[in-house]
Amino acid sequence: MLERQEQISQTIVTAQQMRDIEARIFAAGMPVAALMEKVAGLIFRRVQALYPNLQTQSVGILTGPGHNGGDALVVARELHFCGYDVKIYSSFSKLKELTSQHLQYAQSLGIPCYESIEQLSDCDLLIDGLFGFGLERTLTSAIAQAINQINSWSKPVVSIDLPSGLHTDTGEVLGTAIRATHTFCLGLWKLGLLQDHALEYVGKAELIDFDIPLADVQAVVGTNRIHRITQTTALSTLPLPRPAVTHKYKEGHLLLICGSRRYSGGAILTGLGARVSGVGMLSIAVPESLKPLLVAQLPEALIIGCPETQTGAIASLQLPENTDLSSFNAIAIGPGLTRDATPIVQQVLSSDRPLILDADGLNILAQMGTIPTLQKRQAVTILTPHAGEFKRLFPDLPDPMKDRVRAVREAAAQSGAIVLLKGARTAIANSQNSVWINPESTPALARGGSGDVLTGLLSGLLAQAKSKDISVEKIVATAAWWHSQAAILAGGERTELGVDAFTLTNYFIPVLASAWKELN
Ligand SMILES: NC(=O)C1=CN([C@@H]2O[C@H](COP(=O)(O)OP(=O)(O)OC[C@H]3O[C@@H](n4cnc5c(N)ncnc54)[C@H](OP(=O)(O)O)[C@@H]3O)[C@@H](O)[C@H]2O)[C@@H](O)CC1
Ligand SMILES: Nc1ncnc2c1ncn2[C@@H]1O[C@H](COP(=O)(O)OP(=O)(O)O)[C@@H](O)[C@H]1O
Ligand SMILES: [K+]
């Protein structure tokens, strides 16, 4: 049984799930006002810790009509008692009862309350309690204008639960939204905060744990779960420690099929990604003319030079004697392949091996017809598209630019594959409706070749999976985690401009070594 904190940290909820959890807590007897008091007390202490020198400065409290506004008003009251100079913005005529009571009390204490946002223009810090997970409609007129005005000031803003204006599930901007410096997400991570297009609004996100009973979380999220990938889950999935008595073939035999005369770098980067996975045996099939290049870069790998088409793509797989596709624990195909290698993709798709398709492997699959082709497969298939490749693979599914989680979920359900949708917050889904989201990454990865490294890494981990009884989707999640943690370490040392794909491969082992040391 994982500790409570870890379980909470792994859970992501939708607005409806949060409402259902909240309803269970209230039905069990927790008074609404007491919960608000507790939550707002925790927010207040975090604000104090983050901005300790505000005694002589002023804090603006933005309040909306619902309980998000109520939270903010409790924070206002506590800051006032601590000597902060507090001002309230409240422009709604109809407030929820509890919110209205807190506003009345704050005013009775002499805290000034304004209907015009201009009155808060001299504040040093703003606390955003306009809307939380209750926001469903697009913001218009006065409130939208107020938010735009706030954003134009570029002041530090702490958003309570979510930056006001974001959709709790999709992260979509509903008209306009607060650009927060910090977001204090309450109780459980809200899905919208982990969707790509929300990121420029969220700032630094942290969870304020207010002791939601795990039984209530379990009862509501059940099996239809969205998991936040954490260091703990990632490390527990790695093929570590190795058994003392083992040999190279027991630690996974991976076949990479990649590269063409035109795109040789993709093969090298995929090979280097596989290398850092620790895989026992690495074979790489490339067009014959690339063989010397690959041997020079990866002396430990078995490089298989294959006959070439006129355009320099692999024409046929010429595996060594006594070897066929069933000799491998996993196969990855795609990076640098070009579409001229279509017959090779067809050949590996009809094998019974766990298969990872990336880049041109995905484009060829799309041409073949994604869903009917994959439905014929017996073994596990992993697809690793970016949004463009995703659209080619699944043209009839929801746009991955709008709601990435819904898109990836439907893609996995319809194809039966495990789908990893690349992005700032990579999302992974299996056909049983479970989703994993990688919560931390860096834009340092936004450059050619990063994805090839991920494919190699993931394939190498998958090939080693036999030696440990761990589900494939968890391995995929671990690869996404490790990939971005390596990039975060590299970016920290070298800036976001210094993480080319080749350099990135040097950071996998250092980042793992320090996380592993921390654990043991
Ligand atoms: N879960 C928990 O355990 C805890 C939850 N807590 C807190 O409660 C928050 C959720 O509170 P909430 O449900 O009252 O909703 P909230 O986000 O404040 O706003 C909804 C209000 O906005 C209104 N409204 C909507 N759209 C609008 C629009 N376009 N333009 C104008 N108005 C619009 C809507 O009005 P209506 O749609 O009914 O007309 C409604 O009145 C949550 O985020 C957290 O901070 C903590 O206190 C304790 C622990
Ligand atoms: N803004 C970003 N923040 C975090 N990670 C990113 C960002 N942009 C791209 N990535 C990651 O970088 C990788 C890019 O892969 P891909 O687009 O396939 O590149 P390539 O095919 O050139 O190797 C993916 O793992 C993706 O999640
Ligand atoms: K808010």
Coordinates of C-alpha atoms and ligand atoms in Angstrom, one line a residue:
M1 CA 0.0 0.0 0.0
L2 CA 1.4 3.3 -1.1
E3 CA 1.6 6.1 1.5
R4 CA -1.3 8.5 1.4
Q5 CA 0.7 11.4 0.1
E6 CA 2.0 9.4 -2.8
Q7 CA -1.6 8.2 -3.7
I8 CA -2.9 11.7 -3.6
S9 CA 0.0 12.9 -5.7
Q10 CA -0.7 10.3 -8.4
T11 CA -4.4 11.2 -8.7
I12 CA -5.9 13.6 -11.2
V13 CA -9.6 14.5 -11.2
T14 CA -12.2 16.1 -13.4
A15 CA -14.6 18.8 -12.0
Q16 CA -17.4 16.2 -11.8
Q17 CA -15.2 13.8 -9.8
M18 CA -14.2 16.6 -7.4
R19 CA -17.9 17.5 -6.9
D20 CA -18.7 13.9 -6.2
I21 CA -15.8 13.6 -3.7
E22 CA -16.9 16.8 -2.0
A23 CA -20.5 15.6 -1.8
R24 CA -19.3 12.4 0.0
I25 CA -17.3 14.5 2.5
F26 CA -20.3 16.8 3.3
A27 CA -22.7 13.8 3.4
A28 CA -20.4 12.2 6.0
G29 CA -20.9 15.2 8.2
M30 CA -18.1 17.6 7.5
P31 CA -19.6 21.1 7.6
V32 CA -19.0 23.1 4.4
A33 CA -17.9 26.2 6.3
A34 CA -15.4 24.2 8.4
L35 CA -13.9 22.7 5.2
M36 CA -13.6 26.2 3.6
E37 CA -12.0 27.5 6.8
K38 CA -9.5 24.6 6.8
V39 CA -8.6 24.9 3.2
A40 CA -8.3 28.7 3.2
G41 CA -6.1 28.5 6.3
L42 CA -3.7 26.3 4.4
I43 CA -3.7 28.7 1.5
F44 CA -3.1 31.6 3.8
R45 CA 0.0 29.9 5.3
R46 CA 1.4 29.1 1.9
V47 CA 0.9 32.7 0.8
Q48 CA 2.7 33.9 3.9
A49 CA 5.6 31.5 3.3
L50 CA 5.9 32.6 -0.3
Y51 CA 5.6 36.3 0.3
P52 CA 6.9 36.8 3.8
N53 CA 7.9 40.5 3.4
L54 CA 4.4 41.8 2.7
Q55 CA 3.8 43.4 6.1
T56 CA 4.3 46.8 4.6
Q57 CA 2.8 46.0 1.2
S58 CA -0.7 45.5 -0.1
V59 CA -2.6 42.4 -1.3
G60 CA -5.6 42.5 -3.6
I61 CA -8.2 39.8 -3.2
L62 CA -10.2 39.0 -6.3
T63 CA -13.5 37.3 -5.3
G64 CA -16.1 35.6 -7.4
P65 CA -19.6 34.5 -6.6
G66 CA -18.9 30.9 -5.6
H67 CA -16.9 29.1 -3.0
N68 CA -13.7 29.9 -4.7
G69 CA -14.5 33.5 -3.8
G70 CA -15.3 32.3 -0.2
D71 CA -11.8 30.7 0.1
A72 CA -10.3 34.0 -1.0
L73 CA -12.3 36.0 1.5
V74 CA -11.1 33.8 4.4
V75 CA -7.5 34.4 3.2
A76 CA -8.3 38.1 3.0
R77 CA -9.4 38.1 6.7
E78 CA -6.4 36.1 7.9
L79 CA -4.0 38.4 6.0
H80 CA -5.7 41.4 7.5
F81 CA -5.3 40.1 11.0
C82 CA -1.6 39.5 10.3
G83 CA -1.2 43.2 9.5
Y84 CA -1.2 43.0 5.7
D85 CA -2.8 45.9 3.8
V86 CA -5.7 44.1 2.1
K87 CA -8.2 45.2 -0.5
I88 CA -11.1 43.2 -2.0
Y89 CA -12.5 43.2 -5.5
S90 CA -16.0 42.0 -5.6
S91 CA -18.3 42.9 -8.6
F92 CA -21.0 40.2 -8.5
S93 CA -24.4 41.1 -7.2
K94 CA -25.4 37.5 -6.4
L95 CA -23.1 35.5 -4.1
K96 CA -23.4 32.0 -2.6
E97 CA -24.5 32.3 1.0
L98 CA -21.2 31.3 2.7
T99 CA -19.3 33.6 0.4
S100 CA -21.7 36.4 1.1
Q101 CA -21.2 35.9 4.9
H102 CA -17.5 36.0 4.6
L103 CA -17.7 39.2 2.5
Q104 CA -20.0 40.8 5.1
Y105 CA -17.6 40.0 7.9
A106 CA -14.5 41.1 6.0
Q107 CA -16.2 44.5 5.4
S108 CA -17.2 44.7 9.0
L109 CA -13.5 44.5 9.9
G110 CA -12.9 47.6 7.8
I111 CA -11.3 45.8 4.8
P112 CA -12.1 48.0 1.8
C113 CA -14.2 46.3 -0.9
Y114 CA -14.3 47.7 -4.5
E115 CA -16.5 47.0 -7.6
S116 CA -13.9 48.5 -9.9
I117 CA -10.7 46.5 -10.5
E118 CA -8.8 49.8 -11.0
Q119 CA -8.8 50.3 -7.2
L120 CA -6.5 47.3 -6.9
S121 CA -3.9 48.7 -9.4
D122 CA -1.4 49.6 -6.6
C123 CA -1.4 46.2 -5.0
D124 CA 1.8 44.2 -4.8
L125 CA 0.2 40.8 -5.0
L126 CA -3.1 39.5 -6.1
I127 CA -5.0 36.4 -4.8
D128 CA -7.3 35.1 -7.5
G129 CA -10.5 33.6 -6.1
L130 CA -12.8 34.5 -9.0
F131 CA -13.7 31.0 -10.2
G132 CA -12.6 27.5 -9.3
F133 CA -13.9 24.2 -10.6
G134 CA -17.5 25.6 -10.8
L135 CA -16.8 27.7 -13.9
E136 CA -18.5 26.2 -16.9
R137 CA -19.6 29.2 -19.0
T138 CA -17.5 31.5 -21.1
L139 CA -16.5 34.7 -19.4
T140 CA -17.8 37.9 -21.0
S141 CA -18.3 41.6 -20.4
A142 CA -17.2 43.2 -17.2
I143 CA -15.5 40.2 -15.6
A144 CA -13.6 39.4 -18.8
Q145 CA -12.5 43.0 -19.0
A146 CA -11.3 42.9 -15.4
I147 CA -9.3 39.8 -16.0
N148 CA -7.6 41.3 -19.1
Q149 CA -6.8 44.4 -17.0
I150 CA -5.3 42.3 -14.3
N151 CA -3.1 40.4 -16.8
S152 CA -1.9 43.7 -18.3
W153 CA -0.5 44.7 -14.9
S154 CA 1.9 41.7 -14.9
K155 CA 1.8 41.5 -11.1
P156 CA 2.4 38.3 -9.1
V157 CA -0.9 36.4 -8.9
V158 CA -1.7 33.4 -6.8
S159 CA -4.7 31.5 -8.2
I160 CA -6.8 29.5 -5.8
D161 CA -7.5 26.0 -7.2
L162 CA -7.2 27.1 -10.9
P163 CA -6.4 30.3 -12.7
S164 CA -9.9 31.8 -13.2
G165 CA -11.2 31.3 -16.7
L166 CA -9.7 27.9 -17.4
H167 CA -11.9 24.9 -17.9
T168 CA -11.3 22.5 -15.1
D169 CA -11.1 19.4 -17.4
T170 CA -9.8 20.6 -20.8
G171 CA -7.7 23.5 -19.6
E172 CA -9.3 25.5 -22.3
V173 CA -9.5 29.3 -21.9
L174 CA -13.2 30.2 -21.5
G175 CA -13.0 33.7 -23.1
T176 CA -10.1 34.9 -21.0
A177 CA -8.2 33.7 -18.0
I178 CA -5.9 34.9 -15.3
R179 CA -2.2 34.4 -15.9
A180 CA -1.0 33.2 -12.6
T181 CA 2.4 33.2 -11.1
H182 CA 1.4 30.3 -8.7
T183 CA -1.6 28.0 -8.7
F184 CA -2.5 26.4 -5.4
C185 CA -4.6 23.4 -6.6
L186 CA -6.9 22.3 -3.8
G187 CA -7.1 18.7 -2.5
L188 CA -6.5 16.8 -5.8
W189 CA -4.8 17.7 -9.1
K190 CA -7.4 19.0 -11.6
L191 CA -7.1 17.6 -15.1
G192 CA -7.1 21.0 -16.8
L193 CA -3.9 22.1 -15.1
L194 CA -2.1 19.2 -16.9
Q195 CA -3.3 20.0 -20.4
D196 CA -0.8 21.7 -22.7
H197 CA -2.7 24.9 -23.5
A198 CA -3.3 25.7 -19.8
L199 CA 0.4 25.9 -19.1
E200 CA 1.0 29.5 -19.9
Y201 CA -1.7 30.5 -17.4
V202 CA -0.9 28.1 -14.5
G203 CA 2.6 29.4 -13.5
K204 CA 4.1 27.2 -10.8
A205 CA 1.5 24.7 -9.6
E206 CA 1.4 23.1 -6.2
L207 CA -1.0 20.9 -4.4
I208 CA -2.6 22.0 -1.1
D209 CA -3.5 18.7 0.5
F210 CA -6.5 19.1 2.8
D211 CA -6.8 15.5 4.0
I212 CA -9.5 14.2 1.7
P213 CA -10.1 10.6 2.9
L214 CA -8.6 8.1 0.4
A215 CA -11.7 6.0 0.6
D216 CA -13.7 8.8 -0.9
V217 CA -11.1 9.3 -3.7
Q218 CA -11.2 5.6 -4.4
A219 CA -15.0 5.4 -4.4
V220 CA -15.2 8.2 -7.0
V221 CA -12.2 7.7 -9.3
G222 CA -12.4 3.9 -9.2
T223 CA -10.9 2.3 -12.2
N224 CA -11.6 5.1 -14.7
R225 CA -8.4 6.7 -13.5
I226 CA -6.2 9.5 -14.7
H227 CA -2.7 9.0 -13.1
R228 CA -0.1 11.6 -12.6
I229 CA 3.3 10.0 -13.2
T230 CA 5.5 10.4 -10.2
Q231 CA 9.1 9.6 -9.4
T232 CA 8.0 6.8 -7.1
T233 CA 6.0 5.0 -9.8
A234 CA 8.6 5.6 -12.4
L235 CA 11.4 4.1 -10.3
S236 CA 9.4 1.2 -9.2
T237 CA 8.9 0.3 -12.9
L238 CA 12.5 0.3 -13.9
P239 CA 14.3 -3.0 -14.3
L240 CA 16.3 -2.3 -11.2
P241 CA 17.9 -3.9 -9.3
R242 CA 19.0 -6.5 -11.7
P243 CA 19.2 -10.1 -10.4
A244 CA 22.8 -11.1 -9.5
V245 CA 22.7 -14.1 -11.8
T246 CA 21.6 -13.0 -15.3
H247 CA 23.0 -12.6 -18.8
K248 CA 22.6 -10.3 -21.7
Y249 CA 19.8 -12.2 -23.4
K250 CA 17.8 -12.2 -20.1
E251 CA 18.0 -8.4 -19.9
G252 CA 16.1 -7.9 -23.1
H253 CA 16.9 -8.2 -26.8
L254 CA 15.7 -5.2 -28.8
L255 CA 15.5 -4.7 -32.5
L256 CA 15.4 -1.2 -33.8
I257 CA 14.5 -0.7 -37.5
C258 CA 15.3 2.8 -38.5
G259 CA 17.2 5.2 -40.7
S260 CA 17.6 5.9 -44.4
R261 CA 20.3 7.4 -46.6
R262 CA 18.4 10.7 -46.3
Y263 CA 17.9 10.5 -42.5
S264 CA 20.8 8.8 -40.8
G265 CA 20.7 10.8 -37.6
G266 CA 17.4 9.4 -36.4
A267 CA 18.9 5.9 -36.3
I268 CA 21.8 7.1 -34.2
L269 CA 19.6 9.0 -31.7
T270 CA 17.2 6.1 -31.4
G271 CA 20.2 3.8 -30.8
L272 CA 21.6 6.1 -28.1
G273 CA 18.2 6.3 -26.4
A274 CA 18.1 2.5 -26.3
R275 CA 21.6 2.4 -25.0
V276 CA 20.8 4.4 -21.8
S277 CA 17.8 2.1 -21.1
G278 CA 20.4 -0.6 -20.1
V279 CA 18.9 -3.2 -22.5
G280 CA 20.9 -6.4 -22.6
M281 CA 21.2 -6.8 -26.4
L282 CA 20.7 -4.1 -29.0
S283 CA 20.3 -4.9 -32.7
I284 CA 19.8 -2.1 -35.2
A285 CA 18.7 -2.7 -38.7
V286 CA 19.6 0.1 -41.1
P287 CA 20.2 0.5 -44.8
E288 CA 23.6 -1.1 -45.7
S289 CA 25.2 2.3 -46.4
L290 CA 24.6 3.5 -42.9
K291 CA 26.3 0.6 -41.2
P292 CA 29.8 2.2 -40.8
L293 CA 28.2 5.3 -39.2
L294 CA 26.2 3.3 -36.7
V295 CA 29.1 1.0 -35.8
A296 CA 31.2 4.1 -35.1
Q297 CA 28.6 5.6 -32.8
L298 CA 27.3 2.4 -31.0
P299 CA 30.1 -0.1 -30.9
E300 CA 28.3 -2.4 -28.5
A301 CA 25.2 -2.8 -30.8
L302 CA 24.8 -5.4 -33.5
I303 CA 24.3 -3.3 -36.6
I304 CA 22.4 -5.1 -39.4
G305 CA 23.1 -3.7 -42.8
C306 CA 20.0 -4.3 -45.0
P307 CA 19.5 -4.1 -48.8
E308 CA 18.4 -0.6 -49.9
T309 CA 15.8 0.8 -52.2
Q310 CA 17.0 3.2 -54.9
T311 CA 16.1 6.1 -52.6
G312 CA 18.2 4.7 -49.8
A313 CA 15.5 3.2 -47.6
I314 CA 15.5 -0.3 -46.2
A315 CA 14.3 -2.6 -49.0
S316 CA 14.2 -5.9 -47.0
L317 CA 15.1 -7.0 -43.5
Q318 CA 18.1 -9.2 -43.7
L319 CA 18.4 -10.6 -40.2
P320 CA 21.5 -12.6 -39.2
E321 CA 21.5 -16.4 -39.5
N322 CA 19.4 -18.2 -36.9
T323 CA 17.5 -15.0 -36.1
D324 CA 14.0 -14.1 -37.0
L325 CA 11.6 -11.5 -35.6
S326 CA 10.6 -13.9 -32.8
S327 CA 14.1 -13.7 -31.4
F328 CA 13.4 -10.2 -30.0
N329 CA 11.6 -9.2 -26.9
A330 CA 10.5 -5.9 -28.5
I331 CA 10.8 -4.2 -31.9
A332 CA 10.7 -0.5 -32.6
I333 CA 10.3 0.9 -36.1
G334 CA 10.1 4.4 -37.6
P335 CA 12.7 7.1 -37.0
G336 CA 14.3 8.2 -40.2
L337 CA 12.7 5.4 -42.2
T338 CA 11.0 7.4 -45.0
R339 CA 7.7 6.1 -46.5
D340 CA 9.6 4.0 -49.0
A341 CA 10.1 1.3 -46.2
T342 CA 6.3 0.5 -46.2
P343 CA 6.8 -3.3 -46.8
I344 CA 9.0 -3.5 -43.7
V345 CA 6.4 -1.8 -41.5
Q346 CA 3.8 -4.2 -42.9
Q347 CA 6.1 -7.1 -42.0
V348 CA 6.7 -6.2 -38.4
L349 CA 3.0 -5.3 -37.9
S350 CA 2.2 -8.9 -38.8
S351 CA 4.7 -10.3 -36.3
D352 CA 3.6 -11.4 -32.8
R353 CA 6.2 -9.2 -31.0
P354 CA 5.6 -6.1 -28.8
L355 CA 5.9 -3.3 -31.3
I356 CA 6.6 0.5 -31.0
L357 CA 5.8 2.6 -34.0
D358 CA 7.1 6.2 -34.3
A359 CA 7.7 8.8 -37.0
D360 CA 7.4 7.3 -40.5
G361 CA 6.3 4.0 -38.9
L362 CA 3.2 6.0 -37.8
N363 CA 2.8 7.7 -41.2
I364 CA 2.9 4.3 -43.0
L365 CA 0.4 2.9 -40.5
A366 CA -1.9 5.8 -41.2
Q367 CA -1.7 5.1 -44.9
M368 CA -2.5 1.4 -44.2
G369 CA -5.6 2.4 -42.1
T370 CA -4.8 2.6 -38.4
I371 CA -7.7 1.0 -36.7
P372 CA -8.3 -2.0 -39.0
T373 CA -4.6 -2.7 -39.2
L374 CA -4.0 -2.6 -35.4
Q375 CA -7.1 -4.7 -34.7
K376 CA -5.4 -7.6 -36.4
R377 CA -2.4 -7.5 -34.1
Q378 CA -2.0 -10.2 -31.4
A379 CA 0.8 -8.5 -29.4
V380 CA 0.9 -5.1 -27.7
T381 CA 1.4 -2.1 -30.0
I382 CA 2.6 1.3 -28.7
L383 CA 2.1 4.4 -30.9
T384 CA 4.1 7.6 -30.0
P385 CA 2.7 10.4 -32.2
H386 CA 3.0 14.1 -31.8
A387 CA -0.2 16.0 -32.5
G388 CA 0.4 16.1 -36.3
E389 CA 1.0 12.4 -36.6
F390 CA -1.9 11.8 -34.3
K391 CA -4.3 13.6 -36.7
R392 CA -3.0 11.6 -39.6
L393 CA -3.5 8.3 -37.6
F394 CA -6.9 9.2 -36.2
P395 CA -8.5 11.8 -38.5
D396 CA -12.0 11.2 -37.1
L397 CA -11.1 11.6 -33.5
P398 CA -11.3 14.8 -31.4
D399 CA -8.6 17.4 -32.1
P400 CA -5.6 16.6 -29.9
M401 CA -4.9 20.4 -29.8
K402 CA -8.2 21.0 -28.0
D403 CA -8.6 18.1 -25.4
R404 CA -5.5 16.0 -25.5
V405 CA -6.7 13.6 -22.8
R406 CA -10.0 12.9 -24.5
A407 CA -8.2 12.4 -27.9
V408 CA -5.6 10.0 -26.6
R409 CA -8.2 8.0 -24.6
E410 CA -10.5 7.5 -27.6
A411 CA -7.5 6.6 -29.8
A412 CA -6.4 3.9 -27.4
A413 CA -10.0 2.6 -27.0
Q414 CA -10.6 2.4 -30.8
S415 CA -7.2 1.0 -31.8
G416 CA -6.5 -1.3 -28.9
A417 CA -2.9 0.2 -28.9
I418 CA -1.2 2.1 -26.1
V419 CA -1.0 5.6 -27.4
L420 CA 1.6 8.2 -26.1
L421 CA 0.6 11.6 -27.3
K422 CA 3.7 13.8 -27.2
G423 CA 3.7 17.4 -26.0
A424 CA 4.6 19.6 -23.1
R425 CA 2.5 17.4 -20.9
T426 CA 2.7 14.0 -22.6
A427 CA -0.4 11.9 -22.2
I428 CA -0.6 8.1 -22.4
A429 CA -3.7 6.0 -22.6
N430 CA -4.5 2.3 -22.8
S431 CA -7.6 0.6 -24.3
Q432 CA -9.0 0.1 -20.8
N433 CA -9.6 3.8 -20.4
S434 CA -6.7 4.5 -18.0
V435 CA -4.6 7.6 -18.6
W436 CA -1.2 8.7 -17.4
I437 CA 0.1 12.3 -17.6
N438 CA 3.7 13.4 -17.3
P439 CA 3.4 16.4 -15.0
E440 CA 6.8 18.0 -15.4
S441 CA 8.9 18.7 -18.5
T442 CA 10.8 21.4 -20.2
P443 CA 10.5 23.2 -23.6
A444 CA 14.2 22.4 -24.0
L445 CA 12.9 19.2 -25.6
A446 CA 11.2 21.1 -28.4
R447 CA 13.8 20.4 -31.0
G448 CA 14.3 17.7 -33.7
G449 CA 15.6 14.4 -32.5
S450 CA 14.2 14.5 -28.9
G451 CA 11.4 12.1 -29.9
D452 CA 13.9 9.6 -31.5
V453 CA 15.7 9.4 -28.2
L454 CA 12.4 8.7 -26.4
T455 CA 11.6 5.9 -28.9
G456 CA 14.9 4.2 -28.2
L457 CA 14.6 4.6 -24.5
L458 CA 11.0 3.3 -24.4
S459 CA 11.9 0.3 -26.6
G460 CA 14.9 -0.6 -24.5
L461 CA 12.7 -0.6 -21.3
L462 CA 10.0 -2.6 -23.0
A463 CA 12.5 -5.2 -24.2
Q464 CA 13.6 -5.6 -20.5
A465 CA 10.1 -5.9 -19.3
K466 CA 10.0 -9.7 -19.4
S467 CA 12.5 -9.8 -16.5
K468 CA 9.9 -8.0 -14.3
D469 CA 6.2 -8.4 -14.1
I470 CA 5.2 -4.9 -14.9
S471 CA 2.4 -3.5 -17.1
V472 CA 3.4 -2.1 -20.5
E473 CA 1.6 1.2 -19.9
K474 CA 3.6 1.8 -16.8
I475 CA 6.8 1.2 -18.7
V476 CA 5.6 3.8 -21.3
A477 CA 4.9 6.2 -18.5
T478 CA 8.3 5.6 -17.0
A479 CA 10.0 6.3 -20.3
A480 CA 8.1 9.6 -20.6
W481 CA 9.1 10.6 -17.0
W482 CA 12.8 9.7 -17.4
H483 CA 13.0 11.5 -20.8
S484 CA 11.7 14.7 -19.4
Q485 CA 13.7 14.5 -16.1
A486 CA 16.9 14.1 -18.1
A487 CA 15.9 17.1 -20.1
I488 CA 15.1 19.1 -16.9
L489 CA 18.6 18.3 -15.5
A490 CA 20.3 19.1 -18.8
G491 CA 18.3 22.3 -19.2
G492 CA 19.2 23.3 -15.6
E493 CA 22.9 23.0 -16.3
R494 CA 23.0 24.2 -19.9
T495 CA 19.9 26.4 -20.3
E496 CA 16.9 25.4 -22.4
L497 CA 18.9 26.1 -25.6
G498 CA 21.6 23.6 -24.7
V499 CA 19.7 20.4 -24.8
D500 CA 20.2 19.0 -28.3
A501 CA 19.1 15.4 -28.6
F502 CA 22.7 14.0 -28.6
T503 CA 23.6 15.9 -25.4
L504 CA 20.3 14.8 -23.8
T505 CA 21.4 11.2 -23.9
N506 CA 24.2 12.0 -21.5
Y507 CA 21.8 13.1 -18.8
F508 CA 19.7 9.9 -18.4
I509 CA 22.1 8.1 -16.1
P510 CA 23.0 11.0 -13.9
V511 CA 19.3 11.9 -13.3
L512 CA 18.5 8.3 -12.6
A513 CA 21.5 7.8 -10.4
S514 CA 20.5 10.7 -8.1
A515 CA 16.8 9.6 -8.0
W516 CA 17.9 6.1 -7.2
K517 CA 20.3 7.2 -4.5
E518 CA 17.4 9.3 -2.9
L519 CA 15.3 6.2 -2.8
N520 CA 17.8 3.7 -1.4
Ligands
LIG1 N1 -14.1 20.6 -3.5 C1 -13.8 20.9 -2.3 O1 -13.7 20.0 -1.5 C2 -13.6 22.3 -1.8 C3 -13.9 23.4 -2.7 N2 -13.6 24.6 -2.3 C4 -13.7 25.7 -3.2 O2 -14.9 25.8 -3.9 C5 -14.6 26.0 -5.3 C6 -15.8 25.5 -6.1 O3 -16.8 26.4 -5.7 P1 -18.2 26.5 -6.5 O4 -18.7 25.2 -6.8 O5 -19.0 27.4 -5.7 O6 -17.7 27.2 -7.9 P2 -16.8 28.5 -8.2 O7 -15.7 27.9 -9.0 O8 -16.4 29.3 -7.0 O9 -17.7 29.4 -9.1 C7 -18.9 29.1 -9.5 C8 -19.8 30.3 -9.5 O10 -19.5 31.1 -10.6 C9 -20.7 31.3 -11.4 N3 -20.3 31.4 -12.7 C10 -20.0 30.3 -13.5 N4 -19.7 30.7 -14.8 C11 -19.8 32.1 -14.8 C12 -19.6 33.1 -15.7 N5 -19.2 32.8 -17.0 N6 -19.8 34.3 -15.4 C13 -20.2 34.6 -14.2 N7 -20.4 33.7 -13.2 C14 -20.2 32.5 -13.5 C15 -21.6 30.3 -10.9 O11 -22.9 30.8 -11.1 P3 -24.1 29.9 -11.8 O12 -23.5 29.1 -12.9 O13 -24.6 29.1 -10.7 O14 -24.9 31.0 -12.3 C16 -21.2 30.0 -9.5 O15 -21.9 30.8 -8.6 C17 -13.4 25.3 -5.5 O16 -12.7 25.7 -6.7 C18 -12.6 25.7 -4.3 O17 -12.0 26.9 -4.4 C19 -13.1 24.9 -0.9 O18 -13.8 26.0 -0.4 C20 -13.4 23.7 0.0 C21 -13.0 22.4 -0.5
LIG2 N1 7.3 22.4 -25.1 C1 7.6 21.2 -24.7 N2 7.7 20.9 -23.4 C2 8.1 19.6 -23.0 N3 8.4 18.6 -23.9 C3 8.3 18.9 -25.2 C4 7.9 20.1 -25.7 N4 7.9 20.1 -27.0 C5 8.3 18.8 -27.4 N5 8.5 18.1 -26.3 C6 8.9 16.7 -26.2 O1 10.0 16.5 -27.2 C7 9.8 15.3 -27.9 C8 9.6 15.7 -29.4 O2 9.4 14.5 -30.2 P1 9.1 14.6 -31.7 O3 8.1 15.7 -32.0 O4 8.8 13.3 -32.2 O5 10.5 15.0 -32.3 P2 11.5 14.3 -33.3 O6 10.6 13.5 -34.2 O7 12.2 15.4 -34.0 O8 12.4 13.5 -32.5 C9 8.5 14.6 -27.3 O9 8.9 13.7 -26.3 C10 7.8 15.8 -26.7 O10 6.9 15.4 -25.7
K3 K -9.3 30.8 -9.1

